Coordinates of C-alpha atoms in Angstrom, one line a residue:
Chain A
M1 CA -86.4 102.8 116.7
V2 CA -84.2 104.2 119.4
N3 CA -80.1 103.1 120.7
V4 CA -79.8 104.5 124.5
K5 CA -78.5 103.5 127.2
V6 CA -80.5 102.4 130.6
E7 CA -78.2 101.9 133.7
F8 CA -79.2 100.7 137.1
L9 CA -77.5 101.9 140.4
G10 CA -78.1 102.8 143.9
G11 CA -78.0 98.4 143.9
L12 CA -79.9 97.9 141.5
D13 CA -78.2 95.7 139.3
A14 CA -78.3 93.3 141.8
I15 CA -81.4 92.1 139.8
F16 CA -80.3 93.0 136.6
G17 CA -76.8 90.0 136.5
K18 CA -74.7 92.6 138.8
Q19 CA -74.4 94.5 135.5
R20 CA -74.6 98.5 135.5
V21 CA -75.2 99.5 132.7
H22 CA -76.7 98.7 129.7
K23 CA -76.9 99.7 125.8
I24 CA -81.0 98.6 124.8
K25 CA -82.3 99.4 120.9
M26 CA -85.8 99.7 120.8
D27 CA -87.5 97.4 118.2
K28 CA -90.7 99.7 118.1
E29 CA -91.6 102.0 115.2
D30 CA -91.4 105.7 116.5
P31 CA -92.7 106.6 118.4
V32 CA -90.8 105.1 121.6
T33 CA -91.7 106.4 125.0
V34 CA -90.7 106.0 129.4
G35 CA -93.2 103.3 129.3
D36 CA -92.0 101.8 126.4
L37 CA -89.0 101.1 127.5
I38 CA -90.2 100.3 131.2
D39 CA -92.6 97.4 129.9
H40 CA -89.4 95.8 127.6
I41 CA -86.5 96.0 130.4
V42 CA -90.1 94.0 132.4
S43 CA -90.6 91.8 129.9
T44 CA -87.3 90.9 128.7
M45 CA -84.7 91.9 131.4
I46 CA -85.7 90.5 134.8
N47 CA -84.9 87.3 134.6
N48 CA -85.6 86.6 137.9
P49 CA -90.2 86.7 138.2
N50 CA -89.9 87.8 142.2
D51 CA -88.0 90.6 141.2
V52 CA -90.4 92.6 139.2
S53 CA -91.8 93.7 142.9
I54 CA -88.2 95.5 143.1
F55 CA -88.8 97.5 140.5
I56 CA -92.6 98.0 139.0
E57 CA -95.2 98.8 142.3
D58 CA -99.1 99.8 140.4
D59 CA -98.3 99.8 136.8
S60 CA -95.3 102.0 137.7
I61 CA -91.7 102.6 138.8
R62 CA -91.2 101.8 142.9
P63 CA -91.9 104.5 145.1
G64 CA -88.1 105.4 146.2
I65 CA -86.3 104.6 143.2
I66 CA -85.2 108.0 141.5
T67 CA -85.7 107.6 137.5
L68 CA -83.5 110.0 136.0
I69 CA -83.6 111.4 131.9
N70 CA -79.7 112.2 131.0
D71 CA -80.6 113.6 134.6
T72 CA -83.6 114.9 135.1
D73 CA -85.7 113.7 137.3
W74 CA -88.8 112.3 135.3
E75 CA -91.3 113.7 137.4
L76 CA -90.1 117.3 135.0
E77 CA -90.1 114.8 131.7
G78 CA -93.5 113.7 131.4
E79 CA -92.6 110.5 133.2
K80 CA -93.7 107.3 130.8
D81 CA -95.0 109.6 127.9
Y82 CA -91.4 111.5 127.7
I83 CA -90.2 110.5 123.9
L84 CA -86.7 108.8 123.8
E85 CA -84.5 110.1 121.2
D86 CA -80.8 108.4 120.2
G87 CA -78.4 108.9 122.9
D88 CA -80.4 109.5 125.8
I89 CA -79.5 107.6 128.9
I90 CA -82.0 106.3 131.7
S91 CA -81.3 105.5 135.3
F92 CA -82.8 104.1 137.2
T93 CA -81.1 104.5 141.3
S94 CA -82.2 102.6 144.4
T95 CA -82.7 104.6 147.4
L96 CA -83.8 102.0 149.3
H97 CA -80.4 99.5 149.9
G98 CA -78.5 99.5 152.9
G99 CA -77.5 103.2 154.2
Chain B
M1 CA -64.5 95.7 142.6
S2 CA -63.5 99.3 141.5
F3 CA -65.8 102.3 141.1
T4 CA -68.6 102.9 137.8
A5 CA -69.6 106.3 137.7
P6 CA -73.0 107.5 136.4
S7 CA -72.5 108.2 132.9
D8 CA -72.4 111.7 131.8
P9 CA -75.0 112.6 129.2
V10 CA -74.5 113.1 126.2
N11 CA -77.5 114.4 124.5
K12 CA -77.8 118.3 125.6
P13 CA -80.8 120.1 126.1
T14 CA -82.1 122.3 123.3
K15 CA -84.9 123.7 122.9
V16 CA -85.5 124.9 126.5
K17 CA -89.0 126.6 127.9
V18 CA -88.6 129.3 130.2
S19 CA -90.5 127.2 132.9
Q20 CA -88.4 124.9 132.5
L21 CA -85.6 126.9 133.4
C22 CA -83.8 126.7 137.4
E23 CA -85.4 128.4 139.6
L24 CA -82.7 129.8 140.8
C25 CA -80.3 131.1 138.3
H26 CA -82.6 131.4 136.1
S27 CA -80.4 130.2 133.3
R28 CA -79.3 126.3 132.7
K29 CA -82.3 123.2 132.8
A30 CA -84.3 122.8 136.0
L31 CA -82.9 119.0 136.3
I32 CA -84.5 117.8 140.2
R33 CA -88.0 119.4 142.0
R34 CA -86.5 119.4 145.5
P35 CA -89.2 117.4 147.9
K36 CA -89.1 119.4 150.3
N37 CA -90.5 122.6 148.9
L38 CA -91.6 121.8 145.3
S39 CA -89.4 124.0 143.7
K40 CA -86.8 123.0 140.4
L41 CA -83.3 123.7 140.3
C42 CA -80.2 123.4 138.1
K43 CA -78.2 120.6 139.1
Q44 CA -75.2 123.5 140.3
C45 CA -78.0 125.5 141.9
F46 CA -79.2 122.1 143.5
C47 CA -75.8 121.4 144.8
L48 CA -75.0 124.5 146.5
V49 CA -78.0 124.9 148.4
F50 CA -78.2 121.3 149.3
E51 CA -74.7 122.1 150.8
T52 CA -75.5 125.4 152.5
E53 CA -79.1 124.1 154.0
I54 CA -76.3 121.1 155.8
H55 CA -73.9 123.9 156.2
N56 CA -76.9 126.4 157.6
T57 CA -77.7 123.1 160.1
I58 CA -74.0 122.5 161.3
V59 CA -74.3 126.6 162.9
A60 CA -77.3 126.7 164.0
N61 CA -77.2 123.6 166.3
N62 CA -74.1 124.5 167.1
L63 CA -72.7 120.9 166.5
F64 CA -68.8 121.7 166.2
Q65 CA -66.7 123.4 167.9
R66 CA -62.6 124.5 166.7
G67 CA -60.2 122.5 167.2
E68 CA -62.8 119.4 168.2
K69 CA -61.1 115.3 166.9
V70 CA -64.7 114.6 164.7
A71 CA -65.2 110.3 164.1
V72 CA -67.4 110.4 161.1
G73 CA -69.1 106.9 161.8
A74 CA -68.1 105.8 158.0
S75 CA -69.9 102.1 156.6
G76 CA -69.1 102.9 153.1
G77 CA -73.0 102.9 152.3
K78 CA -74.1 106.3 151.2
D79 CA -75.7 108.8 153.3
S80 CA -72.0 108.4 155.6
T81 CA -70.3 108.2 152.2
V82 CA -71.9 111.6 150.8
L83 CA -71.3 113.0 154.8
A84 CA -67.7 112.6 155.0
H85 CA -67.4 114.5 151.3
M86 CA -69.9 117.2 152.6
L87 CA -67.8 117.5 156.1
K88 CA -64.8 118.2 154.4
L89 CA -65.3 120.1 151.5
L90 CA -67.7 122.7 153.8
N91 CA -64.7 122.4 156.9
D92 CA -62.6 124.0 154.4
R93 CA -65.1 126.2 152.8
Y94 CA -66.7 127.4 155.8
D95 CA -63.5 127.3 158.1
Y96 CA -64.8 124.4 161.1
G97 CA -62.0 124.1 161.9
I98 CA -62.0 120.6 163.6
E99 CA -60.1 117.3 162.9
I100 CA -61.7 114.4 160.6
V101 CA -62.0 111.1 161.5
L102 CA -63.9 108.1 159.8
L103 CA -64.6 104.9 162.2
S104 CA -65.7 102.1 160.1
I105 CA -66.6 99.0 162.7
D106 CA -66.6 95.3 160.9
E107 CA -68.8 93.0 161.8
G108 CA -67.0 90.2 160.6
I109 CA -69.8 89.3 157.0
I110 CA -68.1 87.9 154.7
G111 CA -69.0 89.2 151.3
Y112 CA -70.8 91.9 152.8
R113 CA -68.6 93.7 154.6
D114 CA -65.8 93.3 153.1
D115 CA -66.8 94.9 150.2
S116 CA -68.1 98.2 151.7
L117 CA -64.9 98.5 154.1
A118 CA -63.0 98.7 150.1
T119 CA -64.9 100.7 149.5
V120 CA -64.7 103.1 152.4
K121 CA -61.2 102.6 152.0
R122 CA -61.3 104.3 148.9
N123 CA -63.0 107.1 150.2
Q124 CA -60.0 107.3 152.7
Q125 CA -58.1 108.2 149.1
Q126 CA -60.1 110.3 147.6
Y127 CA -60.9 112.5 150.6
G128 CA -57.6 112.3 152.2
L129 CA -59.0 111.7 155.5
P130 CA -57.6 109.3 157.8
L131 CA -59.5 106.3 158.1
E132 CA -59.8 104.1 161.5
I133 CA -61.2 100.6 161.5
F134 CA -63.1 98.9 164.9
S135 CA -63.7 95.4 164.4
F136 CA -66.6 93.2 166.1
K137 CA -63.7 90.2 166.5
D138 CA -61.1 92.4 168.3
L139 CA -64.2 94.4 170.5
Y140 CA -65.9 91.1 171.7
D141 CA -64.4 87.9 170.0
W142 CA -67.1 87.2 167.5
T143 CA -67.4 87.8 163.6
M144 CA -71.3 88.6 162.7
D145 CA -71.2 84.9 161.0
E146 CA -70.5 83.1 163.9
I147 CA -73.1 85.0 166.0
V148 CA -75.1 83.6 162.7
S149 CA -74.1 80.2 163.2
V150 CA -75.3 80.2 166.7
A151 CA -77.7 82.2 167.1
G152 CA -79.1 82.1 163.7
I153 CA -80.1 84.2 161.0
R154 CA -83.5 85.9 162.7
N155 CA -81.6 87.4 165.2
S156 CA -79.0 88.7 163.6
C157 CA -80.3 92.8 163.4
T158 CA -80.8 92.1 167.0
Y159 CA -77.1 91.2 167.8
C160 CA -75.7 93.5 165.0
G161 CA -77.6 96.3 166.2
V162 CA -76.7 95.9 170.0
F163 CA -72.4 95.6 169.4
R164 CA -72.1 98.4 166.6
R165 CA -73.9 101.0 168.3
Q166 CA -71.2 100.0 170.9
S167 CA -68.4 99.6 168.8
L168 CA -68.9 103.2 167.7
D169 CA -68.8 104.5 171.0
R170 CA -65.2 102.4 171.7
G171 CA -63.9 103.1 168.9
A172 CA -64.3 106.4 169.1
A173 CA -62.7 106.7 172.5
K174 CA -60.5 104.0 172.1
L175 CA -58.8 107.4 169.4
G176 CA -59.9 110.1 171.8
I177 CA -61.8 111.5 170.8
S178 CA -65.8 112.9 172.7
H179 CA -68.2 113.3 169.3
V180 CA -69.0 110.8 166.2
V181 CA -71.0 111.8 163.9
T182 CA -73.3 109.2 161.8
G183 CA -75.8 110.2 158.1
H184 CA -79.0 109.4 160.1
N185 CA -81.0 111.7 157.4
A186 CA -84.2 112.2 157.2
D187 CA -86.4 110.0 156.0
D188 CA -84.8 107.8 158.6
M189 CA -85.4 110.2 161.3
A190 CA -89.3 110.5 160.0
E191 CA -89.4 106.3 159.8
T192 CA -88.0 106.9 163.8
V193 CA -90.5 109.4 165.2
L194 CA -93.6 106.9 162.9
M195 CA -92.4 103.8 164.7
N196 CA -92.4 105.0 168.5
I197 CA -96.0 107.0 167.7
L198 CA -96.9 103.0 166.6
R199 CA -95.7 101.8 168.9
G200 CA -96.3 103.8 171.9
D201 CA -93.2 104.0 172.7
V202 CA -93.2 107.4 174.8
A203 CA -88.8 108.1 176.6
R204 CA -88.1 107.4 173.1
L205 CA -90.5 110.0 171.3
E206 CA -88.8 112.8 172.8
K207 CA -85.5 112.5 172.4
S208 CA -86.0 111.0 168.9
T209 CA -85.6 114.2 166.7
A210 CA -83.0 115.5 168.7
I211 CA -79.8 116.5 166.8
I212 CA -77.0 115.9 168.9
T213 CA -77.7 113.1 171.6
Q214 CA -75.6 112.8 174.9
S215 CA -76.0 110.6 177.4
S216 CA -74.8 112.1 181.0
G217 CA -71.7 110.0 182.7
S218 CA -70.8 109.5 178.9
P219 CA -68.1 111.1 177.2
I220 CA -69.3 110.3 174.1
K221 CA -72.0 112.5 172.0
R222 CA -73.8 112.3 169.0
S223 CA -74.5 114.4 166.4
K224 CA -76.8 114.2 162.7
P225 CA -76.1 116.7 160.8
F226 CA -78.6 115.1 158.2
K227 CA -81.6 115.3 159.9
Y228 CA -83.5 117.4 157.6
S229 CA -82.5 116.4 154.2
Y230 CA -83.7 113.6 152.1
Q231 CA -82.8 110.7 151.2
K232 CA -84.0 111.4 147.4
E233 CA -81.6 114.3 147.5
I234 CA -79.0 113.1 149.2
V235 CA -78.6 110.1 146.7
L236 CA -79.5 112.8 143.9
Y237 CA -75.9 114.8 145.4
A238 CA -74.0 111.7 145.2
H239 CA -74.3 111.2 141.9
Y240 CA -73.8 114.3 141.0
M241 CA -71.5 115.1 142.5
K242 CA -70.3 111.4 141.1
L243 CA -69.9 110.1 145.3
D244 CA -68.2 106.5 145.6
Y245 CA -70.4 104.4 147.5
F246 CA -71.4 100.4 148.5
S247 CA -75.2 99.6 147.6
T248 CA -75.4 96.2 148.5
E249 CA -78.4 95.5 150.7
C250 CA -76.5 93.2 154.0
T251 CA -76.4 89.4 153.7
Y252 CA -78.6 89.2 156.1
A253 CA -81.4 91.7 156.7
P254 CA -84.0 89.0 156.4
E255 CA -85.7 90.6 153.4
A256 CA -89.1 90.1 154.6
F257 CA -90.0 92.2 157.3
R258 CA -87.5 96.1 154.8
G259 CA -88.6 98.2 156.2
T260 CA -93.0 98.1 156.7
A261 CA -92.4 101.9 158.0
R262 CA -90.0 103.0 154.5
E263 CA -92.2 101.6 152.5
Y264 CA -95.4 103.1 154.2
M265 CA -93.0 107.0 154.4
K266 CA -92.2 106.4 150.7
N267 CA -95.2 106.5 148.8
L268 CA -96.4 108.7 151.6
E269 CA -94.4 110.7 149.8
A270 CA -95.2 109.9 146.6
V271 CA -98.8 112.2 146.8
R272 CA -97.4 114.8 149.6
P273 CA -93.3 115.1 149.4
S274 CA -92.9 117.4 151.8
C275 CA -95.1 115.0 155.0
I276 CA -91.0 113.8 155.8
I277 CA -89.6 117.5 157.0
D278 CA -93.4 117.4 158.6
I279 CA -93.1 114.4 160.7
I280 CA -89.9 115.8 161.4
Q281 CA -91.6 118.7 163.0
S282 CA -94.6 116.9 164.5
G283 CA -92.0 114.3 167.0
E284 CA -90.1 118.1 167.4
N285 CA -93.6 119.8 168.6
L286 CA -94.3 117.4 170.8
A287 CA -94.0 117.5 174.9
L288 CA -95.4 114.6 176.2
K289 CA -96.8 115.7 180.0
A290 CA -94.9 115.0 182.1
K291 CA -96.6 112.9 184.9
K292 CA -94.8 113.2 188.4
S293 CA -95.6 110.3 190.2
N294 CA -94.0 108.6 187.5
A295 CA -90.8 111.1 186.6
R296 CA -90.8 109.8 190.4
K297 CA -90.4 106.0 190.4
R298 CA -88.3 106.1 187.0
V299 CA -85.7 109.1 189.1
V300 CA -85.7 106.2 191.6
K301 CA -85.4 103.0 188.5
F302 CA -83.5 104.4 186.4
V303 CA -80.4 106.7 187.1
D304 CA -79.1 108.3 184.1
G305 CA -75.5 107.3 183.6
N306 CA -75.4 104.1 184.8
R307 CA -72.8 101.2 184.0
C308 CA -71.8 97.7 182.9
A309 CA -70.9 95.9 186.1
R310 CA -70.0 93.8 183.9
C311 CA -67.2 95.6 181.0
G312 CA -68.3 99.8 182.4
Y313 CA -70.1 100.7 179.3
L314 CA -72.9 102.6 179.6
S315 CA -76.7 100.6 181.0
S316 CA -79.4 101.0 182.0
N317 CA -79.7 97.7 184.1
N318 CA -77.0 95.9 185.9
I319 CA -75.6 93.8 183.1
C320 CA -75.6 96.3 179.5
K321 CA -77.5 94.7 176.3
A322 CA -74.2 93.5 175.2
C323 CA -72.4 91.2 177.7
M324 CA -76.0 90.0 178.6
L325 CA -75.6 88.7 174.1
L326 CA -71.9 87.6 175.2
E327 CA -73.0 85.6 178.0
G328 CA -75.9 84.3 175.7
L329 CA -72.8 83.3 172.9
E330 CA -70.2 82.2 174.6
K331 CA -72.4 79.2 176.0
S332 CA -73.0 78.4 172.8
R333 CA -69.5 78.7 172.0
A334 CA -69.0 75.4 174.0
Q335 CA -70.4 73.2 171.8
V336 CA -68.4 73.5 168.4
A337 CA -65.2 75.2 169.8
I338 CA -62.7 73.7 167.5
E339 CA -59.0 75.1 167.1
N340 CA -58.8 77.0 164.4
D341 CA -62.6 77.2 162.9
T342 CA -63.6 78.9 159.6
S343 CA -66.4 77.1 158.2
A344 CA -68.8 80.2 160.2
D345 CA -67.0 82.3 156.6
G346 CA -68.6 83.2 154.9
A347 CA -72.1 81.2 156.2
A348 CA -74.3 84.4 154.4
L349 CA -73.1 83.1 151.6
K350 CA -74.0 80.1 151.7
L351 CA -77.8 80.2 152.9
R352 CA -77.8 82.5 150.3
A353 CA -76.9 80.1 148.2
L354 CA -78.6 77.6 149.2
E355 CA -81.9 79.7 149.9
K356 CA -81.7 80.6 146.2
L357 CA -81.9 76.6 145.5
S358 CA -84.8 74.8 143.6
F359 CA -86.0 71.2 142.7

């Protein structure tokens, strides 16, 4: 079980009730990965099913959304396989919204 | 609406492997991998390298002259916010000797532009730069909300695009500024190159990668210091520097058409991140063989620096596009002209709400 903070930035908050910061408790047994977190977000936090495609494409985060784990690009942390620790901050920032 | 900065990480990296270190300072953990060349950098090195690259672009292309007054086209969005911050920073650091003014256009879209202008006003305070706002209402006597109520939501981007482009020039001219800087980035430019190739738009293709554009006869020149800057790096830079930007999609942007070319580019970038800079490079080196007979015809037909017979704005035709659109609009207004009519205000929001209704 881990407690993490998730932030939706760059306009992504629009599909999460306009709330940028979410505290999330993952009840799953350790280890909990970022992949588990994403599944949790998709299944419980996106209210409108049509919005899922804004966040997910081909079973991963949509290209154009920057995923940071404690300010580090998730590409450098093993992407979905990263094992979450208490207090980690995961942020998703859209680069696709208006310029 | 106020600004909340992204949170700083609380968990500090404990055991950092040598392979995870920044390739420049070799002392801090690398946080990003640059899409341009895949080098892994820490936060501090990335910000410095990013700033320096833009400085190099500015110097190599001789963008600014000492004593010049420069208007930054500021929408409150990420690109223009980073641009305003960056120009202020570089002007102080390298002493370009330019005077920077934020220039915003208020299209009159309630629920969108009023919020983003609030961001620009905060930027004005944060960076200590003067701000000038020109509105469609003042310049054309139409707000976008009114235009949409007459012309429909489908055509909104056509009107907005034509009027906004002119407005920036008109605004700058009124302020006595002859140089407008915009936040167009590498992604935008690569997208334009791709679209011009797909459309076979030969005339635009050669000009589309120019960093400075100026028509002969126009006193206003435009430049794009972010020409080689990746959207991703601009957003990361804004994130690390905790810059305050506005990121809501325009209420009129028809979602179905939103950036097919952009989507394609993002998928390309996922496979090979350097593709964006590669496309720009290709665009720059593309030289079209001049067709002599055609070229002569064009000189007769199209004179650069031609002016609109009505408003005097630069135009390739007798009447400029904006005046033509306005004429069409005025015809429709006769039917709906009511004193102090506010029915069009916030039309975008209402339409949005209606679209979401289900029974």
